Tab-separated table of C-alpha atoms in Angstrom:
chain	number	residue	atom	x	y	z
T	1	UNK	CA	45.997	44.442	-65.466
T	2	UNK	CA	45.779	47.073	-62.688
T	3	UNK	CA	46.962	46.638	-59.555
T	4	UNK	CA	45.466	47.018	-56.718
T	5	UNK	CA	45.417	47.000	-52.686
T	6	UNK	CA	42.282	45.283	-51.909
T	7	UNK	CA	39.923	43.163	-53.241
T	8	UNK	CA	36.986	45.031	-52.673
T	9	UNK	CA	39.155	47.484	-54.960
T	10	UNK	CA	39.155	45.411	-57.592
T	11	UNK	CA	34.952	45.023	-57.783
T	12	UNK	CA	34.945	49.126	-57.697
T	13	UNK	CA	37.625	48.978	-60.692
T	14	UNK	CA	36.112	45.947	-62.671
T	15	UNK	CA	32.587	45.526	-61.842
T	16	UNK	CA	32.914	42.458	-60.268
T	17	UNK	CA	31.589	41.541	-56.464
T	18	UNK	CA	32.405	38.951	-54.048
T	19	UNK	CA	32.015	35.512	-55.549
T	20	UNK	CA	31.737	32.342	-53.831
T	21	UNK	CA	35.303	31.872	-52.903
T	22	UNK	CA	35.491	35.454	-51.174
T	23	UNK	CA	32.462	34.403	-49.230
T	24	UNK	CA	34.240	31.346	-47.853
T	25	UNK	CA	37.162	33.223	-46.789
T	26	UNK	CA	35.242	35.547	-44.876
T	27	UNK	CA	33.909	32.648	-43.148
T	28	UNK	CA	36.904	31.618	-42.413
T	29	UNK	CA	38.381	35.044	-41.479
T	30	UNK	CA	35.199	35.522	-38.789
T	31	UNK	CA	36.230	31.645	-37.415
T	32	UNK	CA	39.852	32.377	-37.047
T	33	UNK	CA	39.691	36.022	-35.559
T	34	UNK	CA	36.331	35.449	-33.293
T	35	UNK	CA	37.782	32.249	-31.694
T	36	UNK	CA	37.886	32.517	-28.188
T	37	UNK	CA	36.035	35.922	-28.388
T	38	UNK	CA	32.961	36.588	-26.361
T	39	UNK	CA	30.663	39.245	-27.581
T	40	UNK	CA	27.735	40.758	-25.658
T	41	UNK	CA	25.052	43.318	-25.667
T	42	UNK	CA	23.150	44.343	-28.723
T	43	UNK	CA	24.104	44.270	-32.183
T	44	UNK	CA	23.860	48.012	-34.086
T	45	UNK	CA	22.705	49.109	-37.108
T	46	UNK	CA	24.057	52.174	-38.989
T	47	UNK	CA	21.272	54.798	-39.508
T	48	UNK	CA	22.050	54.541	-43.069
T	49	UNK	CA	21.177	51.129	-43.961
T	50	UNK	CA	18.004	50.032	-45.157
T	51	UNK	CA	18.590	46.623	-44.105
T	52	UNK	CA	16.855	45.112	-40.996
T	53	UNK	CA	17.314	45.409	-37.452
T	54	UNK	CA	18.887	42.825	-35.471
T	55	UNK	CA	16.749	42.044	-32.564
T	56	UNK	CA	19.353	39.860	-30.556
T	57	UNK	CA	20.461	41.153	-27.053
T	58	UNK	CA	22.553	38.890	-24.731
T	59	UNK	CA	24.915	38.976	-21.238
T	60	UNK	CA	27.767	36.249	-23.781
T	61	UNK	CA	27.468	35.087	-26.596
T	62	UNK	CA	30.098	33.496	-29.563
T	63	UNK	CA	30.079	34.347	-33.125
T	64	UNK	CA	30.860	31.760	-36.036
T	65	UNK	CA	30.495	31.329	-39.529
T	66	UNK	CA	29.395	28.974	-42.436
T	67	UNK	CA	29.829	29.990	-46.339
T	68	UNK	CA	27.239	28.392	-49.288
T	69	UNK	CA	27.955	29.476	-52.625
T	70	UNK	CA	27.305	33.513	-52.420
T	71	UNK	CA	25.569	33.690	-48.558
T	72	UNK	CA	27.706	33.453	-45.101
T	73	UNK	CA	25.346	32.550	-42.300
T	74	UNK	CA	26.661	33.941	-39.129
T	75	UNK	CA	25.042	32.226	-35.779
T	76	UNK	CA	24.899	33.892	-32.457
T	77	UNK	CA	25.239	31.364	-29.474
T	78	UNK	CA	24.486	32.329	-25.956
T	79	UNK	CA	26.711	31.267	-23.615
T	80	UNK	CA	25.246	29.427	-21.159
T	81	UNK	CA	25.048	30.131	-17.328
T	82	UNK	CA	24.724	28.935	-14.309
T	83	UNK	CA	22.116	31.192	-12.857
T	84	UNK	CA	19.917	30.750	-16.056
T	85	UNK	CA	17.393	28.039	-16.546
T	86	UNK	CA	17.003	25.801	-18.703
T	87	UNK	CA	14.032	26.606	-20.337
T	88	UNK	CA	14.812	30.534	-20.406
T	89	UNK	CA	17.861	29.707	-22.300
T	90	UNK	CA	17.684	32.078	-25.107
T	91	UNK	CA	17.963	30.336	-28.535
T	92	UNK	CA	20.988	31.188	-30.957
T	93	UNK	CA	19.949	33.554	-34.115
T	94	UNK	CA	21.259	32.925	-37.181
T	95	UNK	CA	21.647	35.803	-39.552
T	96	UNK	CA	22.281	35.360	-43.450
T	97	UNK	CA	24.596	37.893	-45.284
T	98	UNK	CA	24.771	38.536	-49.708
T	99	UNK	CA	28.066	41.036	-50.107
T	100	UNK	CA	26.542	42.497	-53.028
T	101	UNK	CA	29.053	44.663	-54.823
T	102	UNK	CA	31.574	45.492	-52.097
T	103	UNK	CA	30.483	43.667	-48.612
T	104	UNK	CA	33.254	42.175	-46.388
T	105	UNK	CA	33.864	41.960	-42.790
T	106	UNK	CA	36.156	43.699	-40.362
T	107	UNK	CA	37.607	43.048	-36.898
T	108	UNK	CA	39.077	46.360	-35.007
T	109	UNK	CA	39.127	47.850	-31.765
T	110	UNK	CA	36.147	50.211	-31.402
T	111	UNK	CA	38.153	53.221	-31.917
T	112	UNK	CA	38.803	52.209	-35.506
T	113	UNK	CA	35.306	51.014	-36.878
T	114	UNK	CA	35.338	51.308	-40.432
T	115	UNK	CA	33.712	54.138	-41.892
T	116	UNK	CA	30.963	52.106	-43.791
T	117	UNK	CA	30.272	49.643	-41.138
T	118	UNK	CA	26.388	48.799	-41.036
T	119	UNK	CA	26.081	45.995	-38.667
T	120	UNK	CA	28.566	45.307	-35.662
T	121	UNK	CA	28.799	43.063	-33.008
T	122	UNK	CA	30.764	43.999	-29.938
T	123	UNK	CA	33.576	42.286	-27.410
T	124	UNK	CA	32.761	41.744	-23.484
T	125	UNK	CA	36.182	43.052	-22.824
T	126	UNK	CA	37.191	46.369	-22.523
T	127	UNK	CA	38.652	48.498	-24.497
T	128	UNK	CA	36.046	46.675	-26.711
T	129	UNK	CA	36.894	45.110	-30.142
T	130	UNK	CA	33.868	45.086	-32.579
T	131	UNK	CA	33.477	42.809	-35.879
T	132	UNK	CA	31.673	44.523	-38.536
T	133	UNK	CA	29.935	44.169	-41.734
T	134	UNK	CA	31.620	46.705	-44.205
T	135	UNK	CA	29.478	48.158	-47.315
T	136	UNK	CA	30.743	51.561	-48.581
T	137	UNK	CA	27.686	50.837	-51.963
T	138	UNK	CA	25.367	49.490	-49.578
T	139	UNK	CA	24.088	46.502	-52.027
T	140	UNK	CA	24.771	44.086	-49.671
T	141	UNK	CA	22.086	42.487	-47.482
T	142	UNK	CA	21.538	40.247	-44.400
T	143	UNK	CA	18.322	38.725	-42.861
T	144	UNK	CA	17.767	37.822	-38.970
T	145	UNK	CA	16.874	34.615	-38.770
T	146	UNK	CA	17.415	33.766	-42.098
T	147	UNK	CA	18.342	30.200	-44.040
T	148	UNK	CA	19.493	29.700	-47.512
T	149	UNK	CA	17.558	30.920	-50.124
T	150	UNK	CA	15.963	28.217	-51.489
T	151	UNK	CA	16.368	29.049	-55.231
T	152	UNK	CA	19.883	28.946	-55.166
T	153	UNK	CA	21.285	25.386	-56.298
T	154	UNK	CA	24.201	23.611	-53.898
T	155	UNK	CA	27.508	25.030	-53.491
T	156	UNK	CA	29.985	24.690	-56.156
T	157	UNK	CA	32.975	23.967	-54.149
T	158	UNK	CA	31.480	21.867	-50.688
T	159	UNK	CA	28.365	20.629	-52.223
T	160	UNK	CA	30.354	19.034	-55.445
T	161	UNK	CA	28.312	16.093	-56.044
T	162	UNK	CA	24.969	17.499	-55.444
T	163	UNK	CA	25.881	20.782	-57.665
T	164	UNK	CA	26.820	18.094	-60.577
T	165	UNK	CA	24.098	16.378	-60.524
T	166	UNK	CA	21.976	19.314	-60.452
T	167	UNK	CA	22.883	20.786	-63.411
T	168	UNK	CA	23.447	17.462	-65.475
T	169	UNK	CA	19.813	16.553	-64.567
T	170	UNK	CA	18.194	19.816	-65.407
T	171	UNK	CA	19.670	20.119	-69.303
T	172	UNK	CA	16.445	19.952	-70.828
T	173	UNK	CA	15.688	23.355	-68.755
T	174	UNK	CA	15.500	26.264	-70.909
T	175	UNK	CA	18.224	27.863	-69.504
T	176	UNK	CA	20.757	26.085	-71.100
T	177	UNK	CA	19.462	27.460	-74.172
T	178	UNK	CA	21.250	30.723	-73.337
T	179	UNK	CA	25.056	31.006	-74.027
T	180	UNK	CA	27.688	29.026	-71.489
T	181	UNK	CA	28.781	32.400	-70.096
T	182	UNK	CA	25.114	33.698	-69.034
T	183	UNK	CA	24.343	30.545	-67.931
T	184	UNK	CA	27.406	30.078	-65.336
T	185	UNK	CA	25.883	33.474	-63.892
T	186	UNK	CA	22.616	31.352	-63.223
T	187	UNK	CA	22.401	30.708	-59.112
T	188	UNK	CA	20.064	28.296	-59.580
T	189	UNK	CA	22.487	25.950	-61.287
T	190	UNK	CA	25.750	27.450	-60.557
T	191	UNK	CA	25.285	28.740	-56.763
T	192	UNK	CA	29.211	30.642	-56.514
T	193	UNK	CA	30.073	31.431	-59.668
T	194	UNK	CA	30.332	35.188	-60.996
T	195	UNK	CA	32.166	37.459	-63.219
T	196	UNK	CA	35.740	36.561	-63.297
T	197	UNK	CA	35.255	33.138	-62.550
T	198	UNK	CA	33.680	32.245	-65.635
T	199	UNK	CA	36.194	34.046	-67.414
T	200	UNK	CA	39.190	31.846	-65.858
T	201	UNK	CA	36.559	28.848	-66.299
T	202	UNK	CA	36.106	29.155	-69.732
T	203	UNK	CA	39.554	30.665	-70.705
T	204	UNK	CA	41.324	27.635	-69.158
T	205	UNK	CA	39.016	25.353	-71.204
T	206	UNK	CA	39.695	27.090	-74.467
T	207	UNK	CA	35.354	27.804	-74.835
T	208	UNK	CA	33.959	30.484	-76.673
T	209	UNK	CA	31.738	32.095	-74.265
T	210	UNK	CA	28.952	32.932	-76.804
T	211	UNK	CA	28.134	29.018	-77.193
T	212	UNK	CA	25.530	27.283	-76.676
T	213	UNK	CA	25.616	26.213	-72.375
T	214	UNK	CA	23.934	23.152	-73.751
T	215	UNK	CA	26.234	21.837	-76.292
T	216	UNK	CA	29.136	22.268	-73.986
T	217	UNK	CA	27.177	20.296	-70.740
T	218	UNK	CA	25.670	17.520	-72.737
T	219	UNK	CA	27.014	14.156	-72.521
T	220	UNK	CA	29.045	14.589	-69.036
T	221	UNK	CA	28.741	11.898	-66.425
T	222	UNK	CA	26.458	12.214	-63.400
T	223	UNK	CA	29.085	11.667	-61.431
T	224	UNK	CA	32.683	12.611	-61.787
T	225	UNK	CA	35.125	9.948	-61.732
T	226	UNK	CA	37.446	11.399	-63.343
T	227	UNK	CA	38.306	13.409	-60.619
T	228	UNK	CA	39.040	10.393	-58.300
T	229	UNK	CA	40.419	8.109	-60.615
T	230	UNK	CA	41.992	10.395	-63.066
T	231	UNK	CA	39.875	8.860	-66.219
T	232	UNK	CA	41.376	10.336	-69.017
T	233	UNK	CA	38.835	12.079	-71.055
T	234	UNK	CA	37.914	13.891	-74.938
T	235	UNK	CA	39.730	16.731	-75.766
T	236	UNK	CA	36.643	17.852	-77.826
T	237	UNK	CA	32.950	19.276	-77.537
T	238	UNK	CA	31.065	19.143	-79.771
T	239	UNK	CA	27.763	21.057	-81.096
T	240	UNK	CA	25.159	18.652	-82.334
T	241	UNK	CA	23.390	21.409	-84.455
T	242	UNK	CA	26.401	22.941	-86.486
T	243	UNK	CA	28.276	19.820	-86.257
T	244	UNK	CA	31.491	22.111	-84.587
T	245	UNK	CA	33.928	20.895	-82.510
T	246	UNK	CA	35.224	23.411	-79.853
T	247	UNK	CA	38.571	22.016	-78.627
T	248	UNK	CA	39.325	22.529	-75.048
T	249	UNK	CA	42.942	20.593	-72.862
T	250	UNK	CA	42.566	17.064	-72.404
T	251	UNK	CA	43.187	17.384	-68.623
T	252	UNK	CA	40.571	19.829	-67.890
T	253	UNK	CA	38.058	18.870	-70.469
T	254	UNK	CA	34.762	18.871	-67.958
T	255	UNK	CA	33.403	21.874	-67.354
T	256	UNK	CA	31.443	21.538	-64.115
T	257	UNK	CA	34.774	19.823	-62.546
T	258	UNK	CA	36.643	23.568	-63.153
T	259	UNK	CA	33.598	25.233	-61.678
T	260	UNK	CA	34.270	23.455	-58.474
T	261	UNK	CA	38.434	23.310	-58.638
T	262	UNK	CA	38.818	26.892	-60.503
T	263	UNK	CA	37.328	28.287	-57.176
T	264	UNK	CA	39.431	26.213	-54.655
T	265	UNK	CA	42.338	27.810	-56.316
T	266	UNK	CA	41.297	31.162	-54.850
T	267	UNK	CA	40.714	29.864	-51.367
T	268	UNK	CA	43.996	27.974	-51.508
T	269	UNK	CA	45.966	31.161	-51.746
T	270	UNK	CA	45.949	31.362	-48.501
T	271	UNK	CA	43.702	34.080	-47.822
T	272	UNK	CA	45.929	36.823	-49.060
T	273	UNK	CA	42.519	37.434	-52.054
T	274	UNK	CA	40.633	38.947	-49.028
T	275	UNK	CA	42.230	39.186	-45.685
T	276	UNK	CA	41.123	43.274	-45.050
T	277	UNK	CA	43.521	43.195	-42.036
T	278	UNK	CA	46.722	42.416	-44.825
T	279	UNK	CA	44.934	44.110	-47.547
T	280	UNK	CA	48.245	41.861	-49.658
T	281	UNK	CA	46.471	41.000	-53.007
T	282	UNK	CA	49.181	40.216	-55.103
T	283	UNK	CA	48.712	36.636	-55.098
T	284	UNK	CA	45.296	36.812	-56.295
T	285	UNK	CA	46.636	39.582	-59.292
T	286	UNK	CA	49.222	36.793	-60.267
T	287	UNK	CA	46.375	33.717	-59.906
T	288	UNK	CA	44.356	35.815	-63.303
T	289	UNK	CA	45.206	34.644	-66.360
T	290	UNK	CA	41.893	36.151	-68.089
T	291	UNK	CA	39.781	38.275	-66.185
T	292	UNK	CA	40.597	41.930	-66.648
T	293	UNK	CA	44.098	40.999	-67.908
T	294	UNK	CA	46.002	42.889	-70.590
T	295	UNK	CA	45.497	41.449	-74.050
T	296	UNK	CA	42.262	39.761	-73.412
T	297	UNK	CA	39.028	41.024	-75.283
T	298	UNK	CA	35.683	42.144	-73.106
T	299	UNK	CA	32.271	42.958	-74.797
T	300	UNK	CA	29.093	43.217	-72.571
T	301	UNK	CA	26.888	39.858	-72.435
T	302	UNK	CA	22.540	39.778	-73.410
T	303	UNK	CA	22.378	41.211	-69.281
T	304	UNK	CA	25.241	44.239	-69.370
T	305	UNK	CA	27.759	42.084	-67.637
T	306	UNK	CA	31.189	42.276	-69.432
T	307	UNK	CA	32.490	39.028	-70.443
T	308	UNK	CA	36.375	38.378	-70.734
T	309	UNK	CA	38.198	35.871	-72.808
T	310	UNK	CA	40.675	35.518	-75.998
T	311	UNK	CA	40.178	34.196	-79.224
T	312	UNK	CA	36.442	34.044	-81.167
T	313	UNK	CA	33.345	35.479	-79.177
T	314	UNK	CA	30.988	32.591	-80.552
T	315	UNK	CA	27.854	31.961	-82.730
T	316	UNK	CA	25.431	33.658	-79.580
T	317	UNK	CA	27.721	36.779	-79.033
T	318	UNK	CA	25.262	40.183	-78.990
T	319	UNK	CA	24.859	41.953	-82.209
T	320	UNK	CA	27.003	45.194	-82.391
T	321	UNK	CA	28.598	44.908	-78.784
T	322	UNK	CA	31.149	47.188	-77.751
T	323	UNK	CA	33.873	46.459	-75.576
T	324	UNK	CA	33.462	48.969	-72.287
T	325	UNK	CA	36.353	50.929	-71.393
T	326	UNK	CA	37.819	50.359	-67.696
T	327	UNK	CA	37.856	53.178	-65.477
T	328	UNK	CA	40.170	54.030	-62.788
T	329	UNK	CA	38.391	54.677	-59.482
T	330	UNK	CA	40.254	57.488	-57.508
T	331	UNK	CA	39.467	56.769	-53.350
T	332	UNK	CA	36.864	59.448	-53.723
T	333	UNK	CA	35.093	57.823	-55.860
T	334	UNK	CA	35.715	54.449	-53.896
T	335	UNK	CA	34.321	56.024	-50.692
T	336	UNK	CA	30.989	58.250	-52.189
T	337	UNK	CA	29.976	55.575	-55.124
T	338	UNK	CA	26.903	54.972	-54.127
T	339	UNK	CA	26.109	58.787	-53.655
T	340	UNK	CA	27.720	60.140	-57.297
T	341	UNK	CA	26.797	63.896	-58.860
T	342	UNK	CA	25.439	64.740	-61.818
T	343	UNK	CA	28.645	65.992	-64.183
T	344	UNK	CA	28.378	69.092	-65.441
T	345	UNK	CA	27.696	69.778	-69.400
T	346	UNK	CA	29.776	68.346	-71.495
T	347	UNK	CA	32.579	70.979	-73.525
T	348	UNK	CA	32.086	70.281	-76.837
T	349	UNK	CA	35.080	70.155	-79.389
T	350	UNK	CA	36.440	72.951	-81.725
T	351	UNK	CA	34.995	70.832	-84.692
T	352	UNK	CA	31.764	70.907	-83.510
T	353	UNK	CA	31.413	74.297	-82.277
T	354	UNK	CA	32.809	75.444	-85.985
T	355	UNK	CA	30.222	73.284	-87.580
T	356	UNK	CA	27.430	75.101	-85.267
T	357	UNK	CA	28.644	78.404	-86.310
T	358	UNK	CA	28.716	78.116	-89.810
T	359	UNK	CA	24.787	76.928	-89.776
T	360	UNK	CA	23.692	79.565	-87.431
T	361	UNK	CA	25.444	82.066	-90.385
T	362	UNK	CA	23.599	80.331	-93.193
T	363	UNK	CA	20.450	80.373	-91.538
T	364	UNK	CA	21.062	84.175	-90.826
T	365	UNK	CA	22.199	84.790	-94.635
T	366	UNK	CA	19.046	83.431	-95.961
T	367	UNK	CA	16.303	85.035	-93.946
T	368	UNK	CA	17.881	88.378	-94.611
T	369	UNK	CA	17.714	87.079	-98.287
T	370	UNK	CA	14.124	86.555	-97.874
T	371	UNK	CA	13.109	89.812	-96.061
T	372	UNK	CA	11.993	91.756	-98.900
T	373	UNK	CA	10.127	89.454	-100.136
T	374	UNK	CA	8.162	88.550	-96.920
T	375	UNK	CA	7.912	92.654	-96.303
T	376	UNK	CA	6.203	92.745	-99.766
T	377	UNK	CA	3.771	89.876	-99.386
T	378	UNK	CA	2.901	91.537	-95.677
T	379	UNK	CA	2.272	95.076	-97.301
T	380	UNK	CA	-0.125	93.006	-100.190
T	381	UNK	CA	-1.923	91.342	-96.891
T	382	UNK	CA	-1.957	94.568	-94.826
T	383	UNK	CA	-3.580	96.190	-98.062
T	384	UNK	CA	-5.707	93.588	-99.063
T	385	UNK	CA	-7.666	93.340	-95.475
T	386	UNK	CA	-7.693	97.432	-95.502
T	387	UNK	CA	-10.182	97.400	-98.920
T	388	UNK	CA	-12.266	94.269	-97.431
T	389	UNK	CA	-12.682	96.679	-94.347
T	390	UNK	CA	-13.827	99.828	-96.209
T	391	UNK	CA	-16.348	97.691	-98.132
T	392	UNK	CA	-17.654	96.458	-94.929
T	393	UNK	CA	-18.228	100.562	-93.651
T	394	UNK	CA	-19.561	101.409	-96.628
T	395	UNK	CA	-22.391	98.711	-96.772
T	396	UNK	CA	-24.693	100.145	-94.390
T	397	UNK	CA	-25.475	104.020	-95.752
T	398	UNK	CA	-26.070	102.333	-98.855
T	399	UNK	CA	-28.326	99.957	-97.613
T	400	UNK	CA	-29.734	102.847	-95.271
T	401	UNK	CA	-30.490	104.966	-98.579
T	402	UNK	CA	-31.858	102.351	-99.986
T	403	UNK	CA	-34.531	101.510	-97.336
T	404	UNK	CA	-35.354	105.725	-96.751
T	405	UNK	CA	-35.883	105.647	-100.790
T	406	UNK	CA	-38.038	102.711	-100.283
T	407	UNK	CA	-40.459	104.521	-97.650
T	408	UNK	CA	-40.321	108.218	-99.747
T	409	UNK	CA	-41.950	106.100	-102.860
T	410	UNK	CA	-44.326	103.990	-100.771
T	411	UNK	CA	-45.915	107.474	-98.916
T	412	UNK	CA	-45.841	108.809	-102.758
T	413	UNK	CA	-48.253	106.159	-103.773
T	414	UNK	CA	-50.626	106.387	-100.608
């Protein structure tokens, strides 16, 4: 695997974007470095962003920070004052963020606002600190006054009981008649997960990603005990309709209990997989055992997102998938992704170019092979359409004599 500095790094190099532990830490990391922090006057917008304004103007105000699944809901509270009654106290605004591809946030002094900040909030104090939302691709969004979106199913990791029952509920759905590893993408159902945690999901539970979702989901427990009372449980799941057992470790066997401890893993690193101030990322390059790691296989899934495990692809794997090639990113291309130019024509190889040459000579060869004849069957037309037009001149002064002849003998008989 590549290394790299940052996380958001990684989603340029591997396609990836902020999953639902990234979105917790940067909760945390607007908690931990806004504490104590007073903020006031308007919050900006970058002139680039298409994203909307943020009508919220105030004298003091705090900033803090809540994470479900893939959204962060910042809220803006007014301080209040003294000299402000009650019922002009203005209201706190809660805005919503999605990171997209490459979102994250930032805390600097004004001088050194990220280049692809898009919405900042600014200190009382002077010199002025600002905390920023950072989006060099720009897919990222946020709404004013926003709440969770209401299609996307509890959190994974801090809504654990209500995410489990939630999914073992809805198995008639005909969702889970796609394969595990689409499925897992599905918000509705699986409100966190993304690409390489389904990878490390599945990869630590031995599943072929290209099975049936329901086959691997049916028969869990509405509630997990296991997880409080260590229950051992099978080492086996099995398909009903083929009758094929995928084997999977005995200690890990249930798959919705990974898809809310898999992601605590990340968060308990400490918050070296997204602290932008450390930019230290080696803990979170060690924590991969699947995703983007050397050795593993990749081929694109039925929605163009590239899939990562070891071992067989499974039963509901695309027909005649090929396994995309990773690309380094230089920090050009990191900074002016979202803005790319056309590349030039392609060169074409010596082989080719040969092979081009030698048809344009054969083609040449045989219409100079075929000139004579083509001259002679022009001369034959050229002649041919020369007598048709000499009979058509000649058909009136015959026709003329004819009708003088025809007067001469009538005045004869008169």
């Amino acid at each position: 695997m590549q290394k790299v500095g940052r996380h958001t790094d990684l989603c340029y190099i591997t396609g990836t974007m902020p999953e639902g532990p990234e979105l917790h830490l940067a909760s945390l990391f607007v908690n931990k470095t806004c504490e104590g922090v007073v903020f006031a006057g308007s919050v900006r917008k970058s002139e680039v962003s298409k994203n909307p304004d943020v009508a919220f103007t105030c004298e003091a105000y705090r900033i803090s920070a809540i994470s479900r699944g893939k959204e962060v809901k910042l809220t803006l509270t007014p301080i209040k004052s003294d000299d402000t009654k009650a019922e002009k106290q203005q209201q706190p605004l809660d805005i919503v963020f999605r990171f997209g591809m490459s979102g994250f946030f930032r805390f600097t002094a004004e001088d050194e606002l990220p280049k692809h900040a898009h919405l900042c909030f600014y200190s009382k104090e002077q010199p002025r600190r600002v905390l920023s939302y950072v989006d060099a691709r720009r897919f990222g969004s946020w709404q004013p006054q926003g709440t969770w979106q209401p299609d996307r199913g509890p959190c994974i990791m801090f809504e654990y009981k209500s995410f489990r029952e939630n999914v073992v509920s809805h198995l008639s759905d005909r969702a889970f008649d796609r394969p595990i590893c689409e499925v897992l993408l599905n918000q509705k159902y699986f409100n966190g997960i993304g690409n390489y945690l389904r990878a490390e999901i599945l990869y630590r539970l031995h599943i072929p990603p290209f099975v049936p979702a329901r086959s691997v989901l049916e028969g869990l427990d509405l509630e997990d005990f296991c997880l409080e009372d260590k229950k051992p449980v099978k080492n086996e799941l099995v398909n009903k309709k083929t009758a094929k057992k995928f084997k999977v470790k005995e200690e890990s066997a249930d798959l919705l209990r990974l898809c809310h401890t898999v992601p605590l893993e990340v968060v308990h690193l400490g918050g070296k997989g997204y602290d932008p101030e450390k930019a230290d990322y080696s803990g979170f390059n060690a924590w991969l055992q699947c995703y983007y790691v050397d050795g593993m296989k990749s081929i694109r899934d039925h929605n163009g997102r590239t899939m990562w495990f070891k071992g067989d692809a499974g039963p509901m794997a695309p027909k005649d998938s090929k396994s995309p090639k990773a690309k380094k990113r230089t920090k050009k291309d990191e900074d002016h992704d979202y803005n790319k130019k056309k590349k030039g024509p392609r060169r074409q190889s010596e082989s080719t170019e040969k092979k081009k040459t030698v048809k344009k000579e054969a083609r040449a060869a045989k219409t100079e092979k075929d000139l004579p004849q083509k001259e002679a069957i022009r001369q034959r037309t050229v002649t041919q359409k020369s007598g048709d037009q000499e009979t058509t001149d000649n058909t009136e002064p015959e026709e003329g004599s004819r009708r003088r002849s025809s007067r001469l003998t009538r005045q004869n008989v008169r």
